[in-house]
Short mmCIF file of C-alpha atoms in Angstrom, two decimals:
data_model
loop_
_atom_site.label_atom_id
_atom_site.label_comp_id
_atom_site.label_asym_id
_atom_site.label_seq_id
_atom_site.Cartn_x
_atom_site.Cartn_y
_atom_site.Cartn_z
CA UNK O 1 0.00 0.00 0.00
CA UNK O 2 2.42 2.63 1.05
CA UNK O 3 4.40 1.22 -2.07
CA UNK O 4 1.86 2.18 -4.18
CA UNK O 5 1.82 5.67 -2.91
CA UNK O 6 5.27 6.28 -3.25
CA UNK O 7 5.19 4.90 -6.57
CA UNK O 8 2.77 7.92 -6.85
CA UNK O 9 5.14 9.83 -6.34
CA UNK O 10 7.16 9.24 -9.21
CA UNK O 11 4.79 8.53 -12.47
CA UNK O 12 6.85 5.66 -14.67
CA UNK O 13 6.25 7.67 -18.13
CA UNK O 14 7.86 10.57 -17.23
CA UNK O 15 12.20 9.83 -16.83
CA UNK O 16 13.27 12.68 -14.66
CA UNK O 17 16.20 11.99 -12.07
CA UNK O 18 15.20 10.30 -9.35
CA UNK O 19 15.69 12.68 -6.28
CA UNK O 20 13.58 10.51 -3.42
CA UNK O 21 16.06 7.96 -1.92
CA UNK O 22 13.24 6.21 -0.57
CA UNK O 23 12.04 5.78 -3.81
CA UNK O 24 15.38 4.76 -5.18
CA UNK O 25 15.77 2.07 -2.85
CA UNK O 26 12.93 0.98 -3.64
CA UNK O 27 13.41 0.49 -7.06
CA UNK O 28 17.07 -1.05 -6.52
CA UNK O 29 15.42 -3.81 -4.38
CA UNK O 30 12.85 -4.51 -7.75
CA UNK O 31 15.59 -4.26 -10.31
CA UNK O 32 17.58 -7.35 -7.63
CA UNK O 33 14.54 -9.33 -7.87
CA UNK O 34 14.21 -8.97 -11.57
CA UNK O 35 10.85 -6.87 -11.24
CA UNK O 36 12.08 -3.70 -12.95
CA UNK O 37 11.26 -3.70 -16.31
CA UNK O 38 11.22 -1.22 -19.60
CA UNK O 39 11.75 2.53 -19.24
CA UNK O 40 12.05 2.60 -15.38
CA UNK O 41 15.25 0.05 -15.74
CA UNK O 42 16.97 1.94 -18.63
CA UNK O 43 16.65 4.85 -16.30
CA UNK O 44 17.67 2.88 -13.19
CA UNK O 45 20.98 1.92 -14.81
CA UNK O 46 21.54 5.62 -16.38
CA UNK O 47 21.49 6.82 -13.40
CA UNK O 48 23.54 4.31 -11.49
CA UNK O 49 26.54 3.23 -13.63
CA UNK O 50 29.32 5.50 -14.52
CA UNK O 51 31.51 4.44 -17.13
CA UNK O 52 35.04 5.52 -17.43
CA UNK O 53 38.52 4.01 -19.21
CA UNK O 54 40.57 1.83 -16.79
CA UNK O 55 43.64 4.34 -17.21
CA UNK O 56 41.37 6.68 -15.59
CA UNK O 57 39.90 4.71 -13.00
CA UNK O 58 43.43 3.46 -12.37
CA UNK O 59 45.12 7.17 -12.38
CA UNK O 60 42.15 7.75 -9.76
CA UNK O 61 42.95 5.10 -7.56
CA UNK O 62 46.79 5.89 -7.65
CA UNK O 63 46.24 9.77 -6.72
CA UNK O 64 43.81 9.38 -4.00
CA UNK O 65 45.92 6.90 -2.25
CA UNK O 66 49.47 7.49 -2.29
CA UNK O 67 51.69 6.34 0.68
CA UNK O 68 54.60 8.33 1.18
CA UNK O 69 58.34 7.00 2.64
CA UNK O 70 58.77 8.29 6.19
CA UNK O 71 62.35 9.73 5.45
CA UNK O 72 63.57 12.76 6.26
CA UNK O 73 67.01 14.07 4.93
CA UNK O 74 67.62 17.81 6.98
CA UNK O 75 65.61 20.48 7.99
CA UNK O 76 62.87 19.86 5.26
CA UNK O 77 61.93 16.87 7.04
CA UNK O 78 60.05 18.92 9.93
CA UNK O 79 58.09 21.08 7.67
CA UNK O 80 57.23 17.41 6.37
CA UNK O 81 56.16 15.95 9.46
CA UNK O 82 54.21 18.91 9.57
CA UNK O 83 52.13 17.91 6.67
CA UNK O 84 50.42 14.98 8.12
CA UNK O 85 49.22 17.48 11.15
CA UNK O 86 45.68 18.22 11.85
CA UNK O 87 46.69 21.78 10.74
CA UNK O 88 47.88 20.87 6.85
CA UNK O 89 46.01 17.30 7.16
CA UNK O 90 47.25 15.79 3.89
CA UNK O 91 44.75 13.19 5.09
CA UNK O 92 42.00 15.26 2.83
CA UNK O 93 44.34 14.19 -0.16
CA UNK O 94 44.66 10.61 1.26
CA UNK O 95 48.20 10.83 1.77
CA UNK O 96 48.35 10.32 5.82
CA UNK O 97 49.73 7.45 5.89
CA UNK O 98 53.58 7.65 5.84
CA UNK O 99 54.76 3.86 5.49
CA UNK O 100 57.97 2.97 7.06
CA UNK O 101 59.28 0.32 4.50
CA UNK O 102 59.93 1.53 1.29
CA UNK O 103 58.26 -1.47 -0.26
CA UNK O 104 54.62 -0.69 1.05
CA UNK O 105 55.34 3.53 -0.59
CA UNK O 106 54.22 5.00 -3.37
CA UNK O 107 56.08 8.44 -2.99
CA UNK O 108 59.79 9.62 -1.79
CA UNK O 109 59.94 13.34 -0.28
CA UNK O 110 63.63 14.32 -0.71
CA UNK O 111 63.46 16.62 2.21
CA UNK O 112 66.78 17.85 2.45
CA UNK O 113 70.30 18.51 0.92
CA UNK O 114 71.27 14.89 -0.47
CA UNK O 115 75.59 14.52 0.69
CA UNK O 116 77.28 12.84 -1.83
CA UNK O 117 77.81 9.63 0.98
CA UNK O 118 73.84 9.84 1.34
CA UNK O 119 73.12 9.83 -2.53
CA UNK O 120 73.33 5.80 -2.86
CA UNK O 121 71.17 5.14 0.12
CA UNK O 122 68.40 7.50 -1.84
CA UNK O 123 68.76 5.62 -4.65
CA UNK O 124 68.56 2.15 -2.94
CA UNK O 125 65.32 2.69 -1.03
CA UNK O 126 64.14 4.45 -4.62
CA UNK O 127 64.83 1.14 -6.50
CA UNK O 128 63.08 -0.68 -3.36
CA UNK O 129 59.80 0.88 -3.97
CA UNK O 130 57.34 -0.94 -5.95
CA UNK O 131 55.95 0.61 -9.08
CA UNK O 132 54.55 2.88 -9.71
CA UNK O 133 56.30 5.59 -7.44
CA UNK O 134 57.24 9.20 -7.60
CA UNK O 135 59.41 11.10 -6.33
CA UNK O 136 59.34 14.67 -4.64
CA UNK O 137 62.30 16.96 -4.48
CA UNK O 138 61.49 19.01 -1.81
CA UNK O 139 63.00 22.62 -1.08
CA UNK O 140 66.42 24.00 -3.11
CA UNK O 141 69.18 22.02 -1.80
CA UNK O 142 67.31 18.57 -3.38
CA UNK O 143 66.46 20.04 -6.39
CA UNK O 144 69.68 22.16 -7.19
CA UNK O 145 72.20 22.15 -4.10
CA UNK O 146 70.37 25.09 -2.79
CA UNK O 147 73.60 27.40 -0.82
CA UNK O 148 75.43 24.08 -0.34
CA UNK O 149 77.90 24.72 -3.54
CA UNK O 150 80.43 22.83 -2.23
CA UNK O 151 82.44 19.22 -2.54
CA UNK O 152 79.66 17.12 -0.20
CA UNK O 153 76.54 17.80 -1.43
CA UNK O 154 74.63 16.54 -4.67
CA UNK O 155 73.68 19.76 -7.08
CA UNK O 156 70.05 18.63 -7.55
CA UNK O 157 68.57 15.01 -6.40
CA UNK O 158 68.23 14.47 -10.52
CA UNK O 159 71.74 13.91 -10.70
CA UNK O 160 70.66 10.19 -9.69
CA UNK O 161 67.27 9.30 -9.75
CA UNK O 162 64.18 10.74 -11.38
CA UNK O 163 62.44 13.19 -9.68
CA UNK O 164 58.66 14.19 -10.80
CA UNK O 165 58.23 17.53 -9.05
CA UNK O 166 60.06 20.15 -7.40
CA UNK O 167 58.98 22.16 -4.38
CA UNK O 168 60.92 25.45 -4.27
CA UNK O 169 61.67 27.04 -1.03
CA UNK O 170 64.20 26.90 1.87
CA UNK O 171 62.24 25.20 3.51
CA UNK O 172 59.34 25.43 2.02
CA UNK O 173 56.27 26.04 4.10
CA UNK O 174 53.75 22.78 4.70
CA UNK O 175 51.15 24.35 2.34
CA UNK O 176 53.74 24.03 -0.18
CA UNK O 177 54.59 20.99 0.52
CA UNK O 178 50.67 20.07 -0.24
CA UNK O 179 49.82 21.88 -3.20
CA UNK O 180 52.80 20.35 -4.82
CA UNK O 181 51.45 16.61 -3.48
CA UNK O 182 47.95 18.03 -5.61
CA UNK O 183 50.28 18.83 -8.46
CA UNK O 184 51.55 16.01 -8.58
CA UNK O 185 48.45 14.34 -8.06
CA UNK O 186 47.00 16.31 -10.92
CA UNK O 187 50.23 14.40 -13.06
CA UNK O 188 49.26 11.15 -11.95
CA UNK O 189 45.27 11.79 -12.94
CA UNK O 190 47.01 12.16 -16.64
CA UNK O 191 46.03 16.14 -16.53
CA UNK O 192 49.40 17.62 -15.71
CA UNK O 193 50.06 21.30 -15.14
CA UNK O 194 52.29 22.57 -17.66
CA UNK O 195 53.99 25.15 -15.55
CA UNK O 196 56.05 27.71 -16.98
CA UNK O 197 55.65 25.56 -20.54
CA UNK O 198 51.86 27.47 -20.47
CA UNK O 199 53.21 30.64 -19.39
CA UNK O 200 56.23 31.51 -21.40
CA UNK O 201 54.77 29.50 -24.57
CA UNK O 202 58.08 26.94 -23.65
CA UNK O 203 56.76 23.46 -24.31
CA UNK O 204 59.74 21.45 -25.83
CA UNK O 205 62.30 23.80 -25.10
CA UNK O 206 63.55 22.34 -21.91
CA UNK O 207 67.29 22.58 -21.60
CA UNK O 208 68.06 18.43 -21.52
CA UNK O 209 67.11 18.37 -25.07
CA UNK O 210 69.34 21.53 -25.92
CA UNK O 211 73.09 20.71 -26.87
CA UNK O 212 75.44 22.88 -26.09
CA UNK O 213 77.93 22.47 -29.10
CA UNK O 214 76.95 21.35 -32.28
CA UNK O 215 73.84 20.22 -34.24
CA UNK O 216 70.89 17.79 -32.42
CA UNK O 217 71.22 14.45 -32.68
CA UNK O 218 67.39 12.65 -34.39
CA UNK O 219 66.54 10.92 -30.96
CA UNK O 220 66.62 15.04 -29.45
CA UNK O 221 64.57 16.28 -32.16
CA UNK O 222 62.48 13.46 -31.55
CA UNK O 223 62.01 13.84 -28.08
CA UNK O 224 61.52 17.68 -28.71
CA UNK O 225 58.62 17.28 -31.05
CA UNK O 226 56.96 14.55 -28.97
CA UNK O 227 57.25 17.32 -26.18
CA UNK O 228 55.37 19.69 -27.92
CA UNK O 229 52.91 17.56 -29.72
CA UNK O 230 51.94 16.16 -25.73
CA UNK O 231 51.85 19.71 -24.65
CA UNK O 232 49.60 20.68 -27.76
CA UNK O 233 47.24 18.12 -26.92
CA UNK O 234 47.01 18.75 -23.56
CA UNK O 235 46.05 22.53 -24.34
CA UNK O 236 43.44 21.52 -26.93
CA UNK O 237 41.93 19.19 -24.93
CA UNK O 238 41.20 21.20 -21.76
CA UNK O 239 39.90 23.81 -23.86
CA UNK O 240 37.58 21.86 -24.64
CA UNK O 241 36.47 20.32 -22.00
CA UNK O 242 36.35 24.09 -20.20
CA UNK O 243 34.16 25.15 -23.46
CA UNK O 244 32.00 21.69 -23.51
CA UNK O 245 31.38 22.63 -19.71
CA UNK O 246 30.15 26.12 -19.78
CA UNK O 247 27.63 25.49 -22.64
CA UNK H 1 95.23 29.29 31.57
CA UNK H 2 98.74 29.42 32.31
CA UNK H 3 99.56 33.40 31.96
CA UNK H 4 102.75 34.12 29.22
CA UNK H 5 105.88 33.88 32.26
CA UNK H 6 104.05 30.18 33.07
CA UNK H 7 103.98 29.56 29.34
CA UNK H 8 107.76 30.09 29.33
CA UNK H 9 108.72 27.98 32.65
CA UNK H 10 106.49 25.20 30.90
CA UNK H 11 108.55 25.71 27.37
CA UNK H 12 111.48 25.73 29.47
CA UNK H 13 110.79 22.65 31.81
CA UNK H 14 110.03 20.80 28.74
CA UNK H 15 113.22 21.63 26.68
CA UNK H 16 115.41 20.62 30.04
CA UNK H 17 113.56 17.19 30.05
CA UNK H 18 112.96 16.87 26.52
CA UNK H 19 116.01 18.60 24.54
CA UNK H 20 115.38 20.83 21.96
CA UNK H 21 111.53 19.86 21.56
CA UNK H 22 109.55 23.35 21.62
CA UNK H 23 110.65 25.42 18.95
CA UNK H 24 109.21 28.42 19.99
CA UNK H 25 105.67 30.06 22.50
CA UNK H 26 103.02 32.69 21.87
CA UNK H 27 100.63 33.89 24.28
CA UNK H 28 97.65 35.84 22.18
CA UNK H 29 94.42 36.19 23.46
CA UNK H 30 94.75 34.93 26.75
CA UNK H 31 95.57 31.68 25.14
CA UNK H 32 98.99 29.79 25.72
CA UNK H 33 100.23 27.98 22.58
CA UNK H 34 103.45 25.94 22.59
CA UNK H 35 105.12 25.39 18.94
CA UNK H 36 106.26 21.98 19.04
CA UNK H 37 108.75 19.72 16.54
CA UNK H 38 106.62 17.37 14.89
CA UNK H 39 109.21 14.73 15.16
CA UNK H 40 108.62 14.89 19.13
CA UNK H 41 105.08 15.77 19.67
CA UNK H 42 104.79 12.44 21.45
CA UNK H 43 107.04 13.33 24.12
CA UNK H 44 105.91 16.59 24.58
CA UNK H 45 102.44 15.40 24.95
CA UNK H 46 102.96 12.76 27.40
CA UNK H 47 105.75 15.02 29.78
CA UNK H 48 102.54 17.64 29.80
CA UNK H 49 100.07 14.65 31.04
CA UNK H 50 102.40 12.81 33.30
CA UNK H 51 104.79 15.29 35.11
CA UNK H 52 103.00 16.05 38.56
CA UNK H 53 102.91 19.77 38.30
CA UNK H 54 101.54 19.86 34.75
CA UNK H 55 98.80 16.66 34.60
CA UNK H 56 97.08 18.15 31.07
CA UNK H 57 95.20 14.77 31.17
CA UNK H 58 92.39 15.71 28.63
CA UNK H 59 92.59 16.36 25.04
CA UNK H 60 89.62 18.37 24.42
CA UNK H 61 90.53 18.54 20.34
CA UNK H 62 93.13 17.59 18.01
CA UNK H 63 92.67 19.57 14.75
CA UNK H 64 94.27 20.02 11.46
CA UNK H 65 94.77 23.66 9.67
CA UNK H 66 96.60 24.33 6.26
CA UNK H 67 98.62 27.55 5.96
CA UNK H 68 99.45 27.41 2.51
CA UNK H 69 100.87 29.21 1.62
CA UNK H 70 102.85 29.27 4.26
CA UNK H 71 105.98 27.13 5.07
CA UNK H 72 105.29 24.60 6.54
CA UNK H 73 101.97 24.09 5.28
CA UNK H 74 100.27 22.08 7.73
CA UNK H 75 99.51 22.38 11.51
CA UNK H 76 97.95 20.14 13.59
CA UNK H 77 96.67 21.53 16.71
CA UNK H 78 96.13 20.04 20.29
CA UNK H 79 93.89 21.61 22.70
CA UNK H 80 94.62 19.99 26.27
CA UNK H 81 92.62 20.40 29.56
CA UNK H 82 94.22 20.32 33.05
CA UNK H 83 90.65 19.41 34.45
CA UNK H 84 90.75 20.33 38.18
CA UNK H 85 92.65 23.62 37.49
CA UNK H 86 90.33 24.49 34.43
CA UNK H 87 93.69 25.25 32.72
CA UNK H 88 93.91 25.17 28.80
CA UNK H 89 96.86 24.95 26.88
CA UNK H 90 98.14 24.43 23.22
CA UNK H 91 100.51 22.92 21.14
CA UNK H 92 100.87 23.18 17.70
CA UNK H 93 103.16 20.49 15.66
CA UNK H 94 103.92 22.15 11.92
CA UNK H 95 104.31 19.75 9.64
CA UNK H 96 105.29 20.00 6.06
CA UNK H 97 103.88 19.39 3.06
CA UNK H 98 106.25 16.95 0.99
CA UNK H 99 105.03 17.87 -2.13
CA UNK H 100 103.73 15.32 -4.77
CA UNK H 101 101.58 12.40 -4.07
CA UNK H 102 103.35 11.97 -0.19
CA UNK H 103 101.10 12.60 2.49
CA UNK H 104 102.67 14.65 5.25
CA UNK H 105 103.32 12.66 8.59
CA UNK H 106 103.00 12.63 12.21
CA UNK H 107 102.99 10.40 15.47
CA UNK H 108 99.81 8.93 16.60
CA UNK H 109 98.70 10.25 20.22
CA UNK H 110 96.10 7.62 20.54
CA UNK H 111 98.12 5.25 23.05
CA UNK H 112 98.58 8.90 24.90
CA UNK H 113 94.67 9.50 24.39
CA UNK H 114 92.20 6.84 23.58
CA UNK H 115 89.84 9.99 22.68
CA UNK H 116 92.23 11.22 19.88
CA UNK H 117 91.47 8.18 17.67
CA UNK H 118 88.78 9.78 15.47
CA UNK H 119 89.56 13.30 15.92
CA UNK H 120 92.98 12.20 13.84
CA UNK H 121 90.81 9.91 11.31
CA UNK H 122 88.90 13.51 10.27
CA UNK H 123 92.34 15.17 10.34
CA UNK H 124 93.30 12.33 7.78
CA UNK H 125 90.19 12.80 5.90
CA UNK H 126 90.24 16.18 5.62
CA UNK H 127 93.53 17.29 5.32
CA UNK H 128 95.72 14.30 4.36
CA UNK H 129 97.70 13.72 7.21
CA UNK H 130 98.66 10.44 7.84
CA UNK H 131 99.46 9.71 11.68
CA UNK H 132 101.96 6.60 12.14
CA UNK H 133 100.62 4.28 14.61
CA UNK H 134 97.26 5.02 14.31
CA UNK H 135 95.25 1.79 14.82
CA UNK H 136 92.54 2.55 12.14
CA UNK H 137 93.44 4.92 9.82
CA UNK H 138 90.71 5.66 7.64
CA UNK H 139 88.43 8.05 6.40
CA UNK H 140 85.30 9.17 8.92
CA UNK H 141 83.09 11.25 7.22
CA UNK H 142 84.06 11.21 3.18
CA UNK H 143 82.85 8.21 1.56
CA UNK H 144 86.01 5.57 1.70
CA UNK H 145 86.27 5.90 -2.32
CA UNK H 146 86.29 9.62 -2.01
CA UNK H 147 89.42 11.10 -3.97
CA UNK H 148 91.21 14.21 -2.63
CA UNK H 149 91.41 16.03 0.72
CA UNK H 150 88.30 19.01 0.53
CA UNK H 151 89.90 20.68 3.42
CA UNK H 152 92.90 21.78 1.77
CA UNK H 153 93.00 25.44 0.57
CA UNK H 154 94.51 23.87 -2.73
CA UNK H 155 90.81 22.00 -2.91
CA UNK H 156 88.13 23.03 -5.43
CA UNK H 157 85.13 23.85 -3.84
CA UNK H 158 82.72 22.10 -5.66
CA UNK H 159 79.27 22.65 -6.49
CA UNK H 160 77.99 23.96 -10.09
CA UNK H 161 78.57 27.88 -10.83
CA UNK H 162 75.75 29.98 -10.78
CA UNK H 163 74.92 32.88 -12.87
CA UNK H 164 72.74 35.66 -11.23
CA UNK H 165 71.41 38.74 -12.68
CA UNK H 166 74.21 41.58 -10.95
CA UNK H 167 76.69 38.88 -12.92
CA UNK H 168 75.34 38.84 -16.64
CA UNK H 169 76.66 41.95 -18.05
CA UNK H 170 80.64 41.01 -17.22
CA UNK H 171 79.49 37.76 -19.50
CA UNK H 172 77.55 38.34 -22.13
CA UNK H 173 76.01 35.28 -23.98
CA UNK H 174 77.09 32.82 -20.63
CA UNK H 175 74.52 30.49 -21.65
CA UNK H 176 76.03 29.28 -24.70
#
């Protein structure tokens, strides 16, 4: 009886979204006993299954759940223990829990100058992580030396291993720490921010594929145009996507 | 902190018991600084810790400085404590440099003071200075296939050069 009412409520003919939870329940208990039948299933479904690729469901998964190492190099390292604090909660990114072997991480925060006699253990525990993994250079003395020009320290972390963002500061503050973790969250999602590429019109003029002396070899003028053809692509599509979403 | 008259009854004390082994005193700063010969820093060392009315029993540093270029090069510096009289005094063995791939030389104090042992393994690590009869005479803090002695003043100092703005009109067209 009270079905019926309910059922009332929402006339079969006419497929409007289904607001009532009551009456959605309802009609997932019917579609599990196989009562649901003609327009009112169609709609059922359209409303309850998203489709997506697996590279994006995947890319999802990956940047909602990363595990970072617990290692700390220097001073960084306390502006990084910061980060899991209810104050910067990187738990709203799911990133709070710091895993002590690198085995069970997904990301490695460089937080501090890297001495040449600390350089191999880096790259150890960065071979010991499982796939995928990323890596976060985190103030200036990872990602260049920073004021440490001298005979002990690495100039930059990507001397040695590959590093997927850079956080600039000395050190930098917690917040920075973050909104680099959403950067590089925004990477792993397969929408990366081009940077300074966007601004200063640079795509595929980064210096790596620049030689010094002499002409470039086919494998840089290779890598240059696949640069810029990504970056073009990239640009087109979220156009796009921005324009298909206003209208 | 034996005042600059006790500086020279100590200097003179020690070159009646040990001939001819301090080669000279200064007394700057309120510090007292004996100038020992290398080849007999051991004796000097242990007549300061064992005679009765001297008893410099701790050796609160042992360090290594470069002069060059100043003959001879090297110095390595011992800082000793007489504990119960809160006296401080220093002696200073100058060592030089023997030119080409020889490491300058010295005697180990270790047997003198147990403490000295790593203080003299940075010495070696930093400066080159090998000391004979150390038990362990590595490197400390370089990594053991490290090349070269970064303390030296003859030692590049490392890192990448760096262009800023103040700098790019003495070099035009650095970058290529």
């Amino acid at each position: 009886m009270k079905r019926e009412k309910l059922r009332a409520h929402a006339p079969l003919d006419e497929p409007k979204p289904v607001t009532d939870l009551r009456v959605r329940q309802i009609r997932a208990r019917d579609l599990l006993r196989g009562d649901l039948e003609g327009p009112d299933l169609e709609q059922h479904v359209e409303e309850s299954v998203l489709t997506t690729t697996m590279h994006k469901a995947l890319g999802w998964g990956r940047a909602n759940s990363i595990f970072p190492a617990t290692f700390g190099l220097a001073c960084c390292a306390i502006e990084m223990m910061s980060i899991v604090s209810p104050r910067y909660d990187i738990a709203r990114f799911g990133a709070e829990n710091l895993r002590a072997s690198p085995r069970q991480a997904d990301l490695l925060i460089l937080s501090g100058r890297v001495s040449i006699k600390m350089a191999p253990v880096c790259r150890r525990i960065y071979d010991q992580m499982l796939e995928p993994k990323w890596v976060m250079a985190m103030g200036a003395c990872s990602s260049s030396g920073g004021m440490f020009a001298n005979y002990a320290v690495v100039q930059g972390a990507d001397k040695f291993m590959p590093v997927d963002i850079h956080v600039p500061g000395c050190p930098p503050r917690p917040e920075a720490v973050v909104y680099g973790f959403n950067k590089l969250q925004r990477m792993i999602l397969g929408n990366p921010d081009p940077g300074w590429r966007k601004r200063y019109n640079g795509a595929g003029t980064e210096e790596w594929a620049r030689e010094a002396t002499g002409e470039a070899s086919p494998e840089e003028i290779a890598a240059y145009e696949a640069a810029r053809d990504l970056a073009a692509t990239h640009e087109s599509s979220r156009s796009q996507a921005s324009r298909g979403g206003r209208a | 902190m034996p005042d600059a008259p006790g500086l020279e009854l100590i200097a003179k004390e020690l070159n009646d018991a040990a001939e001819g082994s301090v080669l000279g005193t200064y007394h700057e700063h309120g510090e007292a600084c004996l100038i020992a010969d290398p080849d007999r820093i051991l004796d000097i060392l242990r007549w300061l810790r064992d005679t009765p009315s001297q008893e410099y029993r701790f050796l609160s540093s042992l360090h290594g400085v470069d002069y060059l270029p100043a003959k001879p090069r090297f110095g390595v510096v011992y800082e000793l404590l007489n504990m119960p009289r809160v006296e401080r005094l220093r002696v200073r063995a100058a060592i030089d440099d023997p030119g080409g791939e020889e490491l300058p030389e010295l005697d180990s104090c270790v047997e003198l003071f147990p403490g000295a042992e790593f203080h003299e393994r940075e010495v070696y690590d930093f400066f080159g200075i090998v000391f004979r009869g150390h038990p362990d005479m590595r490197r400390i803090l370089m990594p053991e296939e490290y090349v070269g002695w970064p303390q030296r003043r003859d030692f590049p100092l490392g890192g990448e050069p760096v262009i800023f703005t103040r700098d790019e009109p003495a070099m035009p067209r650095w970058y290529e």
